Coordinates of C-alpha atoms and ligand atoms in Angstrom, one line a residue:
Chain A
X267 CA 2.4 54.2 17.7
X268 CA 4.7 56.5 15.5
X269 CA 4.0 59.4 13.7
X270 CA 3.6 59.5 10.0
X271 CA 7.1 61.7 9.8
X272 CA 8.7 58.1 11.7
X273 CA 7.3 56.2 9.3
X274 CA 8.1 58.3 6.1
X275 CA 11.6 57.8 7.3
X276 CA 11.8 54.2 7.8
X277 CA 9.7 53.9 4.6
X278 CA 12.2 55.5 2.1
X279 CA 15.4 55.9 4.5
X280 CA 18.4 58.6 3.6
X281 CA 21.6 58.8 3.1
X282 CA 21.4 54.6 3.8
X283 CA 24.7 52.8 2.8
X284 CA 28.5 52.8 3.6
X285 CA 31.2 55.3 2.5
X286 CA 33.9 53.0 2.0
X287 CA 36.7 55.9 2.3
X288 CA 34.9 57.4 5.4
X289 CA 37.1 60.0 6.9
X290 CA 35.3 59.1 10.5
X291 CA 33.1 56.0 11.4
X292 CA 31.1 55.5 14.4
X293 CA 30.1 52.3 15.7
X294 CA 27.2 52.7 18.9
X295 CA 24.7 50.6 20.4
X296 CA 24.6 46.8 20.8
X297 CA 22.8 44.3 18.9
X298 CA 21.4 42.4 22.1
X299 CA 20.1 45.4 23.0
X300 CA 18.3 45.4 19.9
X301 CA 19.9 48.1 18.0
X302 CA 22.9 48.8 16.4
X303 CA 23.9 52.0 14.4
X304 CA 27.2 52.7 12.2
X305 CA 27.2 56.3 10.5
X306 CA 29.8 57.4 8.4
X307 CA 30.9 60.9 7.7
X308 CA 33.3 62.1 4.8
X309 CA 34.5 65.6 5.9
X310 CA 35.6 69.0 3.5
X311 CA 36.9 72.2 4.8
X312 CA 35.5 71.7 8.2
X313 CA 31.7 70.6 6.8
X314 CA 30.5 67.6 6.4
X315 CA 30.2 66.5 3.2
X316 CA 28.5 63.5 3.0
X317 CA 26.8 61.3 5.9
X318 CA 25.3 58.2 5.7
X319 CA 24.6 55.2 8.0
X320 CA 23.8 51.5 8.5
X321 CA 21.7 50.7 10.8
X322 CA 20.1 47.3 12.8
X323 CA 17.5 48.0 15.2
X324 CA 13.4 48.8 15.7
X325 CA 11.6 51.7 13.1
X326 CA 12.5 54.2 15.4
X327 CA 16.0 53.0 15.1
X328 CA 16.0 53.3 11.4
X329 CA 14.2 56.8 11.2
X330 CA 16.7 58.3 13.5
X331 CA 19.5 57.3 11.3
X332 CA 18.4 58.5 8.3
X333 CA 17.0 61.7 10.1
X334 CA 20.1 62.4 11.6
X335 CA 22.3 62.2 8.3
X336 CA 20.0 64.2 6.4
X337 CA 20.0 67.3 9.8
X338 CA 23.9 66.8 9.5
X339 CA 24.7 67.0 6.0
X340 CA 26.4 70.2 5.0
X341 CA 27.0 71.5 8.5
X342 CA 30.4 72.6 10.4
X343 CA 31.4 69.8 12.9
X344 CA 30.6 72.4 15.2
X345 CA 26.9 72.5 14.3
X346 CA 27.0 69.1 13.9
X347 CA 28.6 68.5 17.6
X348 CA 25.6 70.5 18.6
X349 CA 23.0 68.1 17.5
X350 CA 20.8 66.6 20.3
X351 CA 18.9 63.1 20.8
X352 CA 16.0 65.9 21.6
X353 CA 16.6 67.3 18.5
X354 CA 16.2 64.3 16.4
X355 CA 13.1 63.1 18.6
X356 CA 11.7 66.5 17.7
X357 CA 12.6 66.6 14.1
X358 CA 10.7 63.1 13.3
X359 CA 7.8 64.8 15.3
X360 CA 8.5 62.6 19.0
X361 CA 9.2 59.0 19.4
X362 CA 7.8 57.0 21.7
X363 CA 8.3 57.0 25.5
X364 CA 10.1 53.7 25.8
X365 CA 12.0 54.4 22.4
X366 CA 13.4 57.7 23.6
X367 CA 16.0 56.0 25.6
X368 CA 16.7 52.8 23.3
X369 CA 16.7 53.4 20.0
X370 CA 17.2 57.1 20.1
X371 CA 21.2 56.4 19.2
X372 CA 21.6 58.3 15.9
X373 CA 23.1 61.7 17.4
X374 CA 25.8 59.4 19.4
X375 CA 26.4 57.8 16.3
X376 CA 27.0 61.1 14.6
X377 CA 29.0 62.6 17.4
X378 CA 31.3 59.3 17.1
X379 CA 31.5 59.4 14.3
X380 CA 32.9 63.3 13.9
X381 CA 35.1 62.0 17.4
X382 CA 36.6 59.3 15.4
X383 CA 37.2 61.7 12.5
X384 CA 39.0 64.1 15.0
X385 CA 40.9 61.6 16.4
X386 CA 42.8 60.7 13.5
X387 CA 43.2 64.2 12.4
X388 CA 45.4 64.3 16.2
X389 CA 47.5 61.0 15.0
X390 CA 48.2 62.6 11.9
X391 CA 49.7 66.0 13.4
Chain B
X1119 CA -8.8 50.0 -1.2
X1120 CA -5.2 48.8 0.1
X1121 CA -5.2 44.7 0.9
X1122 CA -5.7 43.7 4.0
X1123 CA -4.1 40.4 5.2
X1124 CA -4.5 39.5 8.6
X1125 CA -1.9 36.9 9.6
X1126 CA -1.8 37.0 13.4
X1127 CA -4.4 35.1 14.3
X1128 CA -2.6 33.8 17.6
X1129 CA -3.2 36.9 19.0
X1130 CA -6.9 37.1 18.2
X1131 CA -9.6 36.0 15.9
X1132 CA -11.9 37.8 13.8
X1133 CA -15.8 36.9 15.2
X1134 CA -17.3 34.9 12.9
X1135 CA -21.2 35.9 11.5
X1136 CA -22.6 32.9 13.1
X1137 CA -21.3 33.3 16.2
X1138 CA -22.6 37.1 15.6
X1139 CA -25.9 36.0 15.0
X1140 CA -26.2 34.1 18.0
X1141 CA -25.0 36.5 20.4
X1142 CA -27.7 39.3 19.1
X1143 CA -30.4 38.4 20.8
X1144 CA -29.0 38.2 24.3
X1145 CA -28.4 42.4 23.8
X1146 CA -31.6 43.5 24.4
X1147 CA -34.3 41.0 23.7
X1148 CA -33.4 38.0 25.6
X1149 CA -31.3 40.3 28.5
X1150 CA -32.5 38.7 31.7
X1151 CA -30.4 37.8 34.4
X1152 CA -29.7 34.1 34.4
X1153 CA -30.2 34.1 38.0
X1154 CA -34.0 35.5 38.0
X1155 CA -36.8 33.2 38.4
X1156 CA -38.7 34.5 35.6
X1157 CA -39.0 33.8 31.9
X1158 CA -36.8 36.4 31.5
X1159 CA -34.1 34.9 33.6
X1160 CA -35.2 31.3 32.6
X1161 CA -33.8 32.3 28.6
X1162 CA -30.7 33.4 30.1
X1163 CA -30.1 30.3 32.3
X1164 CA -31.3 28.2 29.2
X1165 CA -29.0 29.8 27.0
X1166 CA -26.1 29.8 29.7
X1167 CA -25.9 25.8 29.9
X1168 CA -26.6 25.1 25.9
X1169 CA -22.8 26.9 25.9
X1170 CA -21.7 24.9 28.7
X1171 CA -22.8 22.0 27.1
X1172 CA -21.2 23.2 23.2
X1173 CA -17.5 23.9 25.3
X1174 CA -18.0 20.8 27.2
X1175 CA -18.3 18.9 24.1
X1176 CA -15.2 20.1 22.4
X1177 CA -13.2 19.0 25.0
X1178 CA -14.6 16.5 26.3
X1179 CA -15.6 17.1 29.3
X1180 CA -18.9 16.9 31.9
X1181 CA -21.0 19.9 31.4
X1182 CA -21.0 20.5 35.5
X1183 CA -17.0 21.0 34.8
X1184 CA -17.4 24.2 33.1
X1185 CA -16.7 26.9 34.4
X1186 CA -17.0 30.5 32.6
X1187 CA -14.4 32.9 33.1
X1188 CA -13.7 36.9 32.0
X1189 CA -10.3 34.8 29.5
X1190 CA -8.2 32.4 29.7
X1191 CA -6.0 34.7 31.8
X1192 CA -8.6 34.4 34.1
X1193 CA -8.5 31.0 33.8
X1194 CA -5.2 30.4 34.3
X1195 CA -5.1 32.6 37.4
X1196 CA -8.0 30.9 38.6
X1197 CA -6.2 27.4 38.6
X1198 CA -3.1 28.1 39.3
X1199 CA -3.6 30.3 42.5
X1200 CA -7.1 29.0 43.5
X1201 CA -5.8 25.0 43.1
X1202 CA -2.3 25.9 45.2
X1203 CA -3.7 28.8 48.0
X1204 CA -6.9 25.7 48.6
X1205 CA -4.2 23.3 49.0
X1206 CA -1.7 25.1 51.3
X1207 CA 2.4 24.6 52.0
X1208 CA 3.9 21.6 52.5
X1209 CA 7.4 21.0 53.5
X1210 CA 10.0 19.3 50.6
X1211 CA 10.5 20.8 47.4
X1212 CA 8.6 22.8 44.3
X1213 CA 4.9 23.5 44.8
X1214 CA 4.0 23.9 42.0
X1215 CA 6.3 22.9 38.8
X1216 CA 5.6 24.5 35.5
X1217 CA 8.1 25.3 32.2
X1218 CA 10.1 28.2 31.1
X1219 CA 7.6 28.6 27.8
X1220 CA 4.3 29.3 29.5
X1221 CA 2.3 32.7 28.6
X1222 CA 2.6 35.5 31.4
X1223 CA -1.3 34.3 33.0
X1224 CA 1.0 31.6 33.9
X1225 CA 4.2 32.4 34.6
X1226 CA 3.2 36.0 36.9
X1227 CA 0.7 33.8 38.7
X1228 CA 3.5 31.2 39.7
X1229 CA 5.6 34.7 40.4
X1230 CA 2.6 35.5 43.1
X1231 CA 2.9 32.5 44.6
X1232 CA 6.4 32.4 45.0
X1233 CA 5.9 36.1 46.9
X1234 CA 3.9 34.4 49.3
X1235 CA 6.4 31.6 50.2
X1236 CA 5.4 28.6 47.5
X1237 CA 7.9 27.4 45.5
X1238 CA 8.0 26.8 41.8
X1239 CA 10.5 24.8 39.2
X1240 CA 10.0 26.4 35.8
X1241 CA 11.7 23.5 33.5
X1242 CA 13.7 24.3 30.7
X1243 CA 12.8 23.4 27.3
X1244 CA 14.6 22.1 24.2
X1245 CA 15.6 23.6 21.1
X1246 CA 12.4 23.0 19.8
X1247 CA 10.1 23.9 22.8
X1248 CA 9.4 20.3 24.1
X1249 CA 9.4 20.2 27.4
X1250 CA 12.2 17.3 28.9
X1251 CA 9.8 14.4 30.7
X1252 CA 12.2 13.2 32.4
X1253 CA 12.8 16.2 34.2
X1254 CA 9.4 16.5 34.5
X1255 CA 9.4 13.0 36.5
X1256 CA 12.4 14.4 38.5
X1257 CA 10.9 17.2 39.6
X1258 CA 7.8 16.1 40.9
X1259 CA 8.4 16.3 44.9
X1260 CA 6.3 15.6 47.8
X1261 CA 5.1 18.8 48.1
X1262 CA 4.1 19.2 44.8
X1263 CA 0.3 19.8 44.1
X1264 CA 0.1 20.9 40.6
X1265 CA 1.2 20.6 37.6
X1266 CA 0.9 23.2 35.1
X1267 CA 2.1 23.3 31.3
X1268 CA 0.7 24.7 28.6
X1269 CA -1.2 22.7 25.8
X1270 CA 0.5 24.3 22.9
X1271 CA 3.2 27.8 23.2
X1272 CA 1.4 30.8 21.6
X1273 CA 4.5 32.4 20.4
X1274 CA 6.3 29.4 18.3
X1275 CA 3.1 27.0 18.0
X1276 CA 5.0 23.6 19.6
X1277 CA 2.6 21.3 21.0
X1278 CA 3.5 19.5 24.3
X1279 CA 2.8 15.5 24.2
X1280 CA -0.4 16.3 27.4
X1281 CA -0.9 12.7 27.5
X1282 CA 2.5 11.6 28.9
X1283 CA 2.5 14.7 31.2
X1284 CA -1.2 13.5 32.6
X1285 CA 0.4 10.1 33.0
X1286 CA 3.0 11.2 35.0
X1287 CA 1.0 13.8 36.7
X1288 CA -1.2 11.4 37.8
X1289 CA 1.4 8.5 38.7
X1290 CA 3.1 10.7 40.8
X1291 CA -0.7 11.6 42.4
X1292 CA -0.1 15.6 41.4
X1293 CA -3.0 17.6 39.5
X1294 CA -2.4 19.2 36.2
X1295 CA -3.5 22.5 34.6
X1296 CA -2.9 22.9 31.2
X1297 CA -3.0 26.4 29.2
X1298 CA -5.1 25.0 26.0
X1299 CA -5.8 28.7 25.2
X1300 CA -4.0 28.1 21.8
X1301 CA -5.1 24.2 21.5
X1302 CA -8.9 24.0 21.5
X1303 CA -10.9 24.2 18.5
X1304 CA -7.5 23.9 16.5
X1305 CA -6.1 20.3 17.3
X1306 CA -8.0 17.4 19.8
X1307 CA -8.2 18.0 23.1
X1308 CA -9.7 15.5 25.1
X1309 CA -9.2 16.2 28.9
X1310 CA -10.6 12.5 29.8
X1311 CA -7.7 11.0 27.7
X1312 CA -5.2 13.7 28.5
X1313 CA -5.2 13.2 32.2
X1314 CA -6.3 16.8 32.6
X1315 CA -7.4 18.2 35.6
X1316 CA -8.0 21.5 35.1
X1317 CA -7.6 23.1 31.6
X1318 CA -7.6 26.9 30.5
X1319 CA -9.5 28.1 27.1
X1320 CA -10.4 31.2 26.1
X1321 CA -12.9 32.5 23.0
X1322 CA -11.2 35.1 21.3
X1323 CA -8.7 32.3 19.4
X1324 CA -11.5 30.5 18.4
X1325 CA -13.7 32.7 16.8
X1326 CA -15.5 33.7 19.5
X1327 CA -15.6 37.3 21.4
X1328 CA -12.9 38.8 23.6
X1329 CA -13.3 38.8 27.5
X1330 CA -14.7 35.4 28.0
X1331 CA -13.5 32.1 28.5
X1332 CA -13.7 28.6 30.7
X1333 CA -11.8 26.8 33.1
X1334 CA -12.7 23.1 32.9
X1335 CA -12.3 21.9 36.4
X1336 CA -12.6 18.0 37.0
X1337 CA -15.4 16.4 39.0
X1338 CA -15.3 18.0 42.6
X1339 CA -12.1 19.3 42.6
X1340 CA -12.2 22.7 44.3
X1341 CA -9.6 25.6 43.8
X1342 CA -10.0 28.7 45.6
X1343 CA -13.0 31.4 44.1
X1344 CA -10.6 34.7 42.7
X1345 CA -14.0 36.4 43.1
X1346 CA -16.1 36.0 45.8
X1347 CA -19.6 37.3 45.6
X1348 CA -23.2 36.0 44.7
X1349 CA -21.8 32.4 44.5
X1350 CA -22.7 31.9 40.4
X1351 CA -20.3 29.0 38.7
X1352 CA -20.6 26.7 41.7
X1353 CA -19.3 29.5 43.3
X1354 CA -16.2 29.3 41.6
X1355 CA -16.8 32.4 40.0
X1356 CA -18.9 35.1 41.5
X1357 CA -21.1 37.7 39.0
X1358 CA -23.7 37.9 37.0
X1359 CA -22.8 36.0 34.0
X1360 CA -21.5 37.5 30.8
X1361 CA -24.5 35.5 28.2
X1362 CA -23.9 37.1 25.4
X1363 CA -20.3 36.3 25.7
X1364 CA -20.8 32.8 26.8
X1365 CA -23.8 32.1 24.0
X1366 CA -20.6 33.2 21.3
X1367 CA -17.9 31.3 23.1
X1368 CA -20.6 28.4 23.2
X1369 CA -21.6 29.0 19.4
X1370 CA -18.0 29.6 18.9
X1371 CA -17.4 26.0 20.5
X1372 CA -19.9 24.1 18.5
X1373 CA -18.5 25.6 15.2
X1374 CA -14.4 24.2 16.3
X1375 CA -15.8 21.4 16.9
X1376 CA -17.6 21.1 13.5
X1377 CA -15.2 22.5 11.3
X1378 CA -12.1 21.2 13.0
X1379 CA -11.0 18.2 10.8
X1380 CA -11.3 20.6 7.7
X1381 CA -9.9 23.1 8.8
X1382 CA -6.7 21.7 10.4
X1383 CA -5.8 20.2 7.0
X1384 CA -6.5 23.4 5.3
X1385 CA -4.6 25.6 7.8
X1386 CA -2.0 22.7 7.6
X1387 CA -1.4 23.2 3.9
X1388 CA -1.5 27.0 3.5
X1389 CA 1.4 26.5 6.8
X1390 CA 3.2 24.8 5.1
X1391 CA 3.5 26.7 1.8
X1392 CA 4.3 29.3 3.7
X1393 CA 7.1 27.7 5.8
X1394 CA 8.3 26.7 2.7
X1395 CA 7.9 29.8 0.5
X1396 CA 9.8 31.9 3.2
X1397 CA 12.8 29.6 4.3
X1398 CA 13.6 28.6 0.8
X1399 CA 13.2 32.2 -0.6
X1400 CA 15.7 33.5 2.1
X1401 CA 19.3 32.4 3.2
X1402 CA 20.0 32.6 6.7
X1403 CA 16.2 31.9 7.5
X1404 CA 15.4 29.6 9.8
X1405 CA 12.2 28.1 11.1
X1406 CA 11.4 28.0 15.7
X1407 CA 10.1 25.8 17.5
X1408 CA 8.7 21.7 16.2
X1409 CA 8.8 21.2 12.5
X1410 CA 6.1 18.7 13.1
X1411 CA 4.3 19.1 16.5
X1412 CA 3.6 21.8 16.3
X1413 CA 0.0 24.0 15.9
X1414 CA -1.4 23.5 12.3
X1415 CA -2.1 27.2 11.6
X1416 CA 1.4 28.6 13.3
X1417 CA 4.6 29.6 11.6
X1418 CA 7.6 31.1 13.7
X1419 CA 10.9 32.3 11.5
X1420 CA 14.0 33.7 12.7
X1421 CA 15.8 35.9 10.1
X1422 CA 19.4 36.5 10.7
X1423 CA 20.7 40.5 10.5
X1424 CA 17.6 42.0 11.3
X1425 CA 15.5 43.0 14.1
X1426 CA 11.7 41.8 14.0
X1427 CA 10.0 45.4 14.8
X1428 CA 11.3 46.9 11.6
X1429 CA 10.0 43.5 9.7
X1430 CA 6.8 44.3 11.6
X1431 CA 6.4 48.0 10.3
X1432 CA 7.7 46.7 6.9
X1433 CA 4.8 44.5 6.3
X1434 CA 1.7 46.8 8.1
X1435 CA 2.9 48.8 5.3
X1436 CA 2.6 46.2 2.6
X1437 CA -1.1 45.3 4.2
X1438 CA -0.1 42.5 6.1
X1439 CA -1.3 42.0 10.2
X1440 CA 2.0 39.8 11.4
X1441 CA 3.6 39.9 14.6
X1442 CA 7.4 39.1 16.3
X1443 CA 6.0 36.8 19.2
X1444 CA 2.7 37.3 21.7
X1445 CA 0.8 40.6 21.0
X1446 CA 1.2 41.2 24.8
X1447 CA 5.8 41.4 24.5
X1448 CA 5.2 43.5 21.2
X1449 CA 5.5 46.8 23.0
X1450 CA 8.7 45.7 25.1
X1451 CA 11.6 45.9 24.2
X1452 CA 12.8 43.1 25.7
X1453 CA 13.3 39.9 23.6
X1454 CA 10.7 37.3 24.0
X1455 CA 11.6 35.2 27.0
X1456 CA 10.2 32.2 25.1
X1457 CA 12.7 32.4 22.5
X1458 CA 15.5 32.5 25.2
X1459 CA 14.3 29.9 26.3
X1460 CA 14.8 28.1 23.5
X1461 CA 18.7 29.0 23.8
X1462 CA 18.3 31.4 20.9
X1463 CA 21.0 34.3 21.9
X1464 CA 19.5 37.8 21.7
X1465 CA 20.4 38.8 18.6
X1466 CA 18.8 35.8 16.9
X1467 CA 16.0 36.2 19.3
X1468 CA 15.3 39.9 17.6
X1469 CA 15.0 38.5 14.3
X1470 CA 11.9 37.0 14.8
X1471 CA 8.8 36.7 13.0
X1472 CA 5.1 35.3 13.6
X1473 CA 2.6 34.3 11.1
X1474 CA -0.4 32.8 12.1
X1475 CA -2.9 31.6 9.7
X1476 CA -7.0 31.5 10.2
X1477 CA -9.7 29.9 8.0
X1478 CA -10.3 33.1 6.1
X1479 CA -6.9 33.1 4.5
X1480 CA -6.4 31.9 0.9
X1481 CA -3.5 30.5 -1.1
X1482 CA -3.3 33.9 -2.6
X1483 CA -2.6 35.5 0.1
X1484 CA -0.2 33.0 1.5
X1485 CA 1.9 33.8 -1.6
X1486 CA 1.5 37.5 -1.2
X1487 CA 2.8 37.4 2.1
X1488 CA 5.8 34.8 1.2
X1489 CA 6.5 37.9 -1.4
X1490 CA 6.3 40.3 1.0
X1491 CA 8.6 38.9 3.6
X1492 CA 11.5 38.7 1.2
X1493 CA 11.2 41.8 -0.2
X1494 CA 10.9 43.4 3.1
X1495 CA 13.9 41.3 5.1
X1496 CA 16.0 41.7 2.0
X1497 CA 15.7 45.5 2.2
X1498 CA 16.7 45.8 6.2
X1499 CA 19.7 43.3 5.5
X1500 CA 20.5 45.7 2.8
X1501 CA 20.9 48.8 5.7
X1502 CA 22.2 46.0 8.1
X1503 CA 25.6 46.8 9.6
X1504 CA 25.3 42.9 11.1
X1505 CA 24.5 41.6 7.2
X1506 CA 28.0 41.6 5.2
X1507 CA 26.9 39.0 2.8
X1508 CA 25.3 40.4 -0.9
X1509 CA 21.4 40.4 -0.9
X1510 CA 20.4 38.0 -2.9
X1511 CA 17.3 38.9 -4.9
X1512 CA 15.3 35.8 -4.7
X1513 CA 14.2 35.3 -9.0
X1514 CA 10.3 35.0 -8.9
X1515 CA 9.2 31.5 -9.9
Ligands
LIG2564 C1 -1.4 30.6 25.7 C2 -2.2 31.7 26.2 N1 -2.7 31.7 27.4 C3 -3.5 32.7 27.9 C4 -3.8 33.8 27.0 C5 -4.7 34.9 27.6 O1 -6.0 34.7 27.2 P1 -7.0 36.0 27.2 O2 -6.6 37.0 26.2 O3 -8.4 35.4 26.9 O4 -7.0 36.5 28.6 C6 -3.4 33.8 25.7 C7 -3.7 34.9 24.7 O5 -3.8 36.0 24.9 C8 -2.5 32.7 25.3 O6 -2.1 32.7 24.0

């Protein structure tokens, strides 16, 4: 039901952990729906730095994490911000139908993430 | 060669080589039609009540009560809408009263009903899947014409006591279908001593091949045909019978009811290591449905802070066939309505895990999989934002 990229990712996951001095965190999805994402980003002159997530939820769950911290690593929040749920799907070589909606989070997570980092740059000024 | 451990034997059975073996012959040699008046259709006839008689015997039933079926969601659908849409409405409460834990063949044909104007009370269930007899007794109206709960639950393996629910099924003068799809050939079934009326089984659990089944149906009761047609099954079921199907379910049949004794205290044992391999191996485990009544070959876990797909994948990669609940809810995403019922919430309800164990199984592999499960559970707590606890590496003993 996946494809072998899917499965590479669930089977040895990137960028899987916390940053405990995150400079954003996002927090999407809900565990009764049955998945649950938190992706932290550390940010440096504009790029990110370092991403890396935790994630509860199905295999296509888990390989969309990791997919989309390893796509976002190094690039502007700009680029970053530009990163799709499509893009992720098509990186990881399609998901299933019914997972497309559910468990296709990761990009959300990521844009929280750099939203929640923006944010406190605001509150700072 | 990468191992190969097939642990879901509630969702189906591998055939076994006897049951092979008899089935060949009916391809191509002994094909007839067991409707033809010739020696060709005489074989086929022949062959067609020896398996009526081998699945009559295991649960002990008349022969002339057998009916063969495409599965025991045929089966089910056969009793529950033929047995209500024969009887008709009557004014006064439930028509039909069934539980909250019943397999979809059940539970969508009580829907149908319901869409054409019956009613239905699905009863809850306790934390352990036993259905609530008193309730039962209380919701037994006028109206009501049947009964129907299911043998034993083929997610979480808890085995309803049939004999009080016959007695009060047949106290309050109501019918009763069980669902012994799960049941047969794996603990006693006796529909005499049961108070059965009607009772579902189906092949594929037991060894047999997929796409047949039987419908025991007691003495002249008379539900309505699904399929109508050439009248075959005391025109309960229309079509040329399926004989090689049948001769396996039969052979199928005769080997349950051979092997069962042995068997259930084998399965019972390796179960049981299991149960206690996993749960005592992980915190935060815990184990669904009875501790004791409950199938001898089924194990259901519940595994806080993860989500029982992933757990799935995590172990198809380590060689081993496991499931979260039925085969049929494994493509939802919805959590299994069984373990709601239970009054699991959803998130322990996704953190779910079904092992079933067959004949074929060994120690071995019991411990393999006990192995398995921790190492895999551990390693999706470890990327679990819901697990804050450390992961405790369980020391290998
Ligand atoms: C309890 C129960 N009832 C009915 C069925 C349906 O049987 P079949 O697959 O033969 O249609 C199954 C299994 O699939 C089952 O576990």
């Amino acid at each position: 039901m996946y494809s072998e990229k899917v499965m590479e990712h669930f089977r040895n996951p990137r960028n899987m952990g916390e940053i405990p001095d995150a400079d954003g965190v996002g927090r999407v999805g809900n565990p009764v729906c049955g998945d649950l994402m938190t992706i932290y980003i550390k940010v440096k002159d504009g790029r990110l730095e370092d991403v890396k997530f935790k994630t509860f939820g199905c295999g296509a769950a888990i390989a969309t994490s990791s997919m989309v911290t390893e796509m976002a690593k190094g690039k502007t929040l700009e680029e970053a911000l530009r990163i799709s749920k499509m893009d992720v799907a098509q990186a990881l070589g399609g998901l299933p139908p019914i997972k497309m909606h559910c468990s296709n989070l990761a990009a959300d997570g990521l844009h929280a993430a750099i939203a929640d980092y923006q944010k406190k740059q605001q509150s700072r000024k | 060669m990468p191992r190969r451990i097939y642990l879901d034997h509630a969702a189906t059975t591998p055939v076994d080589p006897e049951v092979v073996q008899a089935m060949l012959p009916y391809f191509s040699e002994r094909f007839g039609n067991a409707s033809s008046l010739h020696r060709f259709g005489r074989e086929a006839h022949e062959a067609l009540e020896a398996a009526r008689r081998s699945v009559a015997e295991l649960i002990g039933a008349e022969e002339r009560e057998i009916v063969f079926t495409s599965g025991g969601t045929e089966s089910d659908n056969l009793a529950i809408k033929g047995l209500v849409l024969a009887q008709g409405k009557k004014p006064g409460g439930p028509h039909v009263v069934t539980s909250r834990v019943e397999h979809p063949a059940v539970l969508e044909s009580c829907r149908y009903l319901e869409s054409l104007g019956f009613q239905v009370e699905y009863l809850p269930v306790n934390r352990e899947g036993l259905v609530d007899l008193a309730m039962l007794e209380k919701a037994i109206s006028p109206a009501t014409v049947l009964v129907t709960i299911q043998h034993a639950n083929n997610e979480i393996g808890t085995v309803q006591p049939l004999e009080e629910i016959g007695e009060i099924a047949r106290e309050k003068g109501v019918l009763f279908h069980t669902d012994a799809v799960q049941s047969v050939g794996k603990i006693p079934v006796d529909v005499k001593r049961m108070n059965v009326n009607m009772l579902s089984l189906s092949s594929h659990k037991i060894h047999g091949p997929k796409g047949v089944g039987a419908l025991y149906v007691q003495g002249n009761l008379a539900p309505m045909p699904l399929l109508h047609g050439g009248g075959h099954e005391k025109n309960l079921r229309s079509g040329t019978e399926n004989i090689p199907g049948i001769v396996g379910l039969g052979k199928a049949a005769e080997l349950a009811a051979q092997r069962m004794e042995k068997d259930r205290k084998y399965l019972t044992g390796l179960r049981d290591r299991l149960i206690r391999g996993i749960l005592e191996g992980l915190p935060k485990s815990w184990l669904n449905g009875h501790p004791t009544q409950r199938l001898p070959h089924n194990a259901h876990f519940g595994f806080a802070g993860i989500e029982g797909e992933a757990l799935i994948l995590g172990l198809d990669e380590k060689g081993i066939a496991a499931s979260t609940g039925s085969a049929c809810s494994s493509k939802k995403s919805e959590p299994s309505h069984i373990l709601r019922a239970l009054g699991l919430n959803d998130v322990e309800a996704r953190g779910s895990l079904r092992l079933t164990l067959g004949r074929e199984n060994t120690e071995e592999e019991v411990d393999y999989a006990v192995e398995a499960v921790c190492e895999v559970v551990c390693r999706l707590r470890e990327m679990s934002p819901l697990w804050e606890e450390p992961i405790i590496k369980r020391q290998l003993t």
